[in-house]
């Protein structure tokens, strides 16, 4: 069941007796990493979680941040890595379902999803199977529930071969105060609503907390099956029920099913709960108490309702064709008591399952690979003989190529709020009835984190914030998904700790609170851990949505400017991978003070209406960003002519270095003095590179390619594998 | 003037249609619950996009049996304007209010993107605000929009001017490449013989405001409004 001998001994000590099978199952799931965060909890305390706008930080179903006018955004990201590794469609689909429930459990209407995906090499047939299955699963579920999937990222590296990462973020819009996930009010009835309970997904939480191996295929029954239609009904019914004011507490049933929801709700309120599982509506006869308590059947919620108001609440669910059954009541003795009719099936003090979760502070050790990997010197590699060819190779890399194949399968426009569609640095949604906009992004670079966990953690935060700055938004807060290997290995624990410390420093320096998150450990196959991959989801605010920017050049005649400056930093770059097959070197450095100034300069210029476009520099560096801006313009492809090469920097580094704190912008020439004033005031270096126009991208005398050829290669780069 | 937007339990474009009619067009609008049996007092009814009853079977196959559809059919027989968008179009086909059927998209995947359609018939209550041959930039978002009808039906549709919108290139040329789903004759929208029931796969409600990247869809709603005002004036 995933418990160690020591943990079992601790259970005996707490209970003063042997647990029965149901009780043991409850301990196993509540004490799993997935539910109990036993390895990560002490580390997560390093994150700053406070801020003037934060209404709810970590600990509830999702984080809540004030956006003025009595409105708030609610958001969280969650992983569904293990299920997706063996059953891609359902694994990903139920990942969407779970995170969406976390959002409307706060009383917010889900308004967008984003997905952050990591897969192995697309030349492998299994990768293609997993990847296309995951995308179809996200599409199948998200499209049906009417929540647009507006953004995300996809990255391919052999490191994720057997253990893909599927992280989904959901964002909701809340009018008024957030709902609570607490079982308050002794004597209040507890209602189970939504789908019936079946045998699917039993021990999904413990499965998620172990390494993948040859036996994982047998875990297929631990993967749940989603029913998006029922989820859609559940969204509407729960939001309607919450409006009545009779719902005291609400929580979704996710990992560990009724057990975790009931225990967490009672834990938050400091109460107890008594439930009778013989009342739980079931899909099949003969289920044992153990199975009912641990089932992870999807599309279910637990509600605590004001006593005497059950009927009003139940009527709403009945109108939406959903079950709503009173299965218990809130008690004051702090004990979780499970009845099966007249038989007592389990009796465990709530705090044994929550506060008594063992936590481990482990010793980390610097991994052996690190010194050699960091010492790699790319200057020993020859310069490309032909820079046209080098650029085309980079644009064809699935990590850089157009990801339209993915997002074209997602309904990214439903709810008619999507103002900047997928394919730019961040998606921008309008908030109907206001002048506000919300910018949404997710980001993370496992390769950097592998090569330097601290810097990789910092960059994940900084780059997400830069994505938002590039569309004119101010970061409100972030959610994260920490995807790592087995923390019981000192090297993995060291990576985790370093990455969290790096993220925390960036959060503090940039003033961005962490309001929710999720940890996914044990991402290993056959004993080999994945690249340590912290993924950051970030939400930003645009006070006036009319003042926004997107990444594509708008038309001919604009001046092209680089904010920030380029250093000799090809370590861990996409250039080294796409051209030389190497994932080595020291990743780019990050100066957080400079980063903040560059972002502020870009944001200010956008808000003053100076810019035609703005594009964050990331994978592939400056010349790739130039090509992307040429290809993604709102008025169709656009050529450009620039001068980049400079003394003291080898040409490949000048073109493809992934130096941080850089944003590529374009603007009408008459706005240049005002831009210069902003950059001067903030101390941000900038350089005028050239102009938009024509039908070719021309860089110095080294690159000259027709834009339509760039487009063909870039559009086919990912799609050609599928 | 009063529009009604039908809400099936799995509709997900109901609020978008309501927003387009009420807030963009400025016309009175109500939601109509799928269990209602009366649509008296409405001038036009919209069947919105979504997944009416989950659509695990054929799209719209269950919706045709919902209580409100009998009322919608009566309303259509009496000459009321009925607009089915996306899933609404699929439901109109299943309910027999329009001929033919939808198959899964060629390529078998869901497609959400802006496409172009050419106005083939501007002499309908739904397209009167457009010029004949005008090219519109509208979004689609569907997995089953591959229109099929037998050759006789197709010939009759073409002869009767019932093909209202056709997938086209941005310059209006009709080509295989411009067809996102494999529909026969590039059909994107159809009208019934009587000229009061229109089904279309593209989403006009998603292209009715400049901030969303296109206003080309608003003409569908303004056409309906103008037609209704003229009819009332008569």
PDB file of C-alpha atoms in Angstrom, chain B residues 37-123:
ATOM      1  CA  UNK B  37     -42.669  22.623 -23.596  1.00  0.00           C
ATOM      2  CA  UNK B  38     -43.773  26.092 -24.579  1.00  0.00           C
ATOM      3  CA  UNK B  39     -41.942  28.725 -26.638  1.00  0.00           C
ATOM      4  CA  UNK B  40     -44.854  31.122 -27.098  1.00  0.00           C
ATOM      5  CA  UNK B  41     -43.948  34.794 -27.205  1.00  0.00           C
ATOM      6  CA  UNK B  42     -40.553  34.404 -28.891  1.00  0.00           C
ATOM      7  CA  UNK B  43     -39.626  35.769 -32.286  1.00  0.00           C
ATOM      8  CA  UNK B  44     -36.527  33.666 -32.791  1.00  0.00           C
ATOM      9  CA  UNK B  45     -35.015  30.628 -31.155  1.00  0.00           C
ATOM     10  CA  UNK B  46     -31.327  29.733 -31.050  1.00  0.00           C
ATOM     11  CA  UNK B  47     -30.063  26.206 -30.481  1.00  0.00           C
ATOM     12  CA  UNK B  48     -26.527  26.874 -29.213  1.00  0.00           C
ATOM     13  CA  UNK B  49     -23.344  24.862 -29.454  1.00  0.00           C
ATOM     14  CA  UNK B  50     -22.084  22.387 -26.912  1.00  0.00           C
ATOM     15  CA  UNK B  51     -22.580  18.743 -26.100  1.00  0.00           C
ATOM     16  CA  UNK B  52     -26.352  18.734 -25.480  1.00  0.00           C
ATOM     17  CA  UNK B  53     -26.591  15.434 -23.585  1.00  0.00           C
ATOM     18  CA  UNK B  54     -22.928  14.481 -23.614  1.00  0.00           C
ATOM     19  CA  UNK B  55     -23.110  13.389 -27.247  1.00  0.00           C
ATOM     20  CA  UNK B  56     -21.396  10.105 -26.491  1.00  0.00           C
ATOM     21  CA  UNK B  57     -23.741   8.667 -29.087  1.00  0.00           C
ATOM     22  CA  UNK B  58     -24.098  10.652 -32.333  1.00  0.00           C
ATOM     23  CA  UNK B  59     -24.098  14.386 -31.713  1.00  0.00           C
ATOM     24  CA  UNK B  60     -27.604  15.648 -31.142  1.00  0.00           C
ATOM     25  CA  UNK B  61     -29.113  12.164 -31.271  1.00  0.00           C
ATOM     26  CA  UNK B  62     -30.614  12.428 -27.800  1.00  0.00           C
ATOM     27  CA  UNK B  63     -31.415  16.132 -27.899  1.00  0.00           C
ATOM     28  CA  UNK B  64     -34.000  15.600 -30.617  1.00  0.00           C
ATOM     29  CA  UNK B  65     -36.114  13.716 -28.046  1.00  0.00           C
ATOM     30  CA  UNK B  66     -35.975  16.455 -25.418  1.00  0.00           C
ATOM     31  CA  UNK B  67     -39.321  18.067 -24.510  1.00  0.00           C
ATOM     32  CA  UNK B  68     -38.430  21.459 -25.929  1.00  0.00           C
ATOM     33  CA  UNK B  69     -37.656  20.122 -29.385  1.00  0.00           C
ATOM     34  CA  UNK B  70     -41.319  19.328 -30.050  1.00  0.00           C
ATOM     35  CA  UNK B  71     -42.111  22.947 -29.250  1.00  0.00           C
ATOM     36  CA  UNK B  72     -39.250  24.155 -31.444  1.00  0.00           C
ATOM     37  CA  UNK B  73     -40.529  22.022 -34.329  1.00  0.00           C
ATOM     38  CA  UNK B  74     -44.025  23.509 -33.947  1.00  0.00           C
ATOM     39  CA  UNK B  75     -42.505  26.970 -33.765  1.00  0.00           C
ATOM     40  CA  UNK B  76     -40.586  26.318 -36.994  1.00  0.00           C
ATOM     41  CA  UNK B  77     -43.688  24.945 -38.748  1.00  0.00           C
ATOM     42  CA  UNK B  78     -45.490  28.133 -37.810  1.00  0.00           C
ATOM     43  CA  UNK B  79     -42.764  30.161 -39.558  1.00  0.00           C
ATOM     44  CA  UNK B  80     -40.662  31.168 -36.528  1.00  0.00           C
ATOM     45  CA  UNK B  81     -36.947  31.760 -37.056  1.00  0.00           C
ATOM     46  CA  UNK B  82     -34.746  28.952 -35.743  1.00  0.00           C
ATOM     47  CA  UNK B  83     -30.937  29.244 -35.791  1.00  0.00           C
ATOM     48  CA  UNK B  84     -28.882  26.162 -34.923  1.00  0.00           C
ATOM     49  CA  UNK B  85     -25.173  26.789 -34.341  1.00  0.00           C
ATOM     50  CA  UNK B  86     -22.675  23.915 -34.284  1.00  0.00           C
ATOM     51  CA  UNK B  87     -24.284  21.386 -31.939  1.00  0.00           C
ATOM     52  CA  UNK B  88     -27.533  23.216 -32.678  1.00  0.00           C
ATOM     53  CA  UNK B  89     -27.051  22.454 -36.394  1.00  0.00           C
ATOM     54  CA  UNK B  90     -26.394  18.803 -35.529  1.00  0.00           C
ATOM     55  CA  UNK B  91     -29.603  18.716 -33.490  1.00  0.00           C
ATOM     56  CA  UNK B  92     -31.620  20.242 -36.349  1.00  0.00           C
ATOM     57  CA  UNK B  93     -30.349  17.471 -38.622  1.00  0.00           C
ATOM     58  CA  UNK B  94     -31.182  14.745 -36.105  1.00  0.00           C
ATOM     59  CA  UNK B  95     -34.610  16.255 -35.545  1.00  0.00           C
ATOM     60  CA  UNK B  96     -35.286  16.240 -39.288  1.00  0.00           C
ATOM     61  CA  UNK B  97     -35.764  19.998 -39.456  1.00  0.00           C
ATOM     62  CA  UNK B  98     -32.913  20.068 -41.969  1.00  0.00           C
ATOM     63  CA  UNK B  99     -31.889  17.253 -44.338  1.00  0.00           C
ATOM     64  CA  UNK B 100     -28.683  15.233 -44.151  1.00  0.00           C
ATOM     65  CA  UNK B 101     -26.328  14.195 -41.371  1.00  0.00           C
ATOM     66  CA  UNK B 102     -22.957  14.954 -39.793  1.00  0.00           C
ATOM     67  CA  UNK B 103     -20.019  12.586 -39.759  1.00  0.00           C
ATOM     68  CA  UNK B 104     -16.772  12.943 -37.870  1.00  0.00           C
ATOM     69  CA  UNK B 105     -14.328  15.411 -39.334  1.00  0.00           C
ATOM     70  CA  UNK B 106     -11.957  14.108 -41.941  1.00  0.00           C
ATOM     71  CA  UNK B 107      -8.765  13.588 -39.922  1.00  0.00           C
ATOM     72  CA  UNK B 108     -10.911  12.546 -36.946  1.00  0.00           C
ATOM     73  CA  UNK B 109      -9.823  15.356 -34.681  1.00  0.00           C
ATOM     74  CA  UNK B 110     -11.620  18.295 -33.155  1.00  0.00           C
ATOM     75  CA  UNK B 111     -10.773  21.561 -34.913  1.00  0.00           C
ATOM     76  CA  UNK B 112     -10.987  25.002 -33.400  1.00  0.00           C
ATOM     77  CA  UNK B 113      -9.779  27.837 -35.630  1.00  0.00           C
ATOM     78  CA  UNK B 114     -10.786  30.773 -37.748  1.00  0.00           C
ATOM     79  CA  UNK B 115     -11.854  29.747 -41.247  1.00  0.00           C
ATOM     80  CA  UNK B 116     -13.449  31.558 -44.175  1.00  0.00           C
ATOM     81  CA  UNK B 117     -16.905  31.042 -45.622  1.00  0.00           C
ATOM     82  CA  UNK B 118     -18.515  32.552 -48.691  1.00  0.00           C
ATOM     83  CA  UNK B 119     -22.104  33.784 -48.533  1.00  0.00           C
ATOM     84  CA  UNK B 120     -23.928  31.745 -51.180  1.00  0.00           C
ATOM     85  CA  UNK B 121     -27.382  33.069 -50.502  1.00  0.00           C
ATOM     86  CA  UNK B 122     -27.846  36.551 -49.086  1.00  0.00           C
ATOM     87  CA  UNK B 123     -31.565  36.435 -49.577  1.00  0.00           C
TER      88      UNK B 123
END
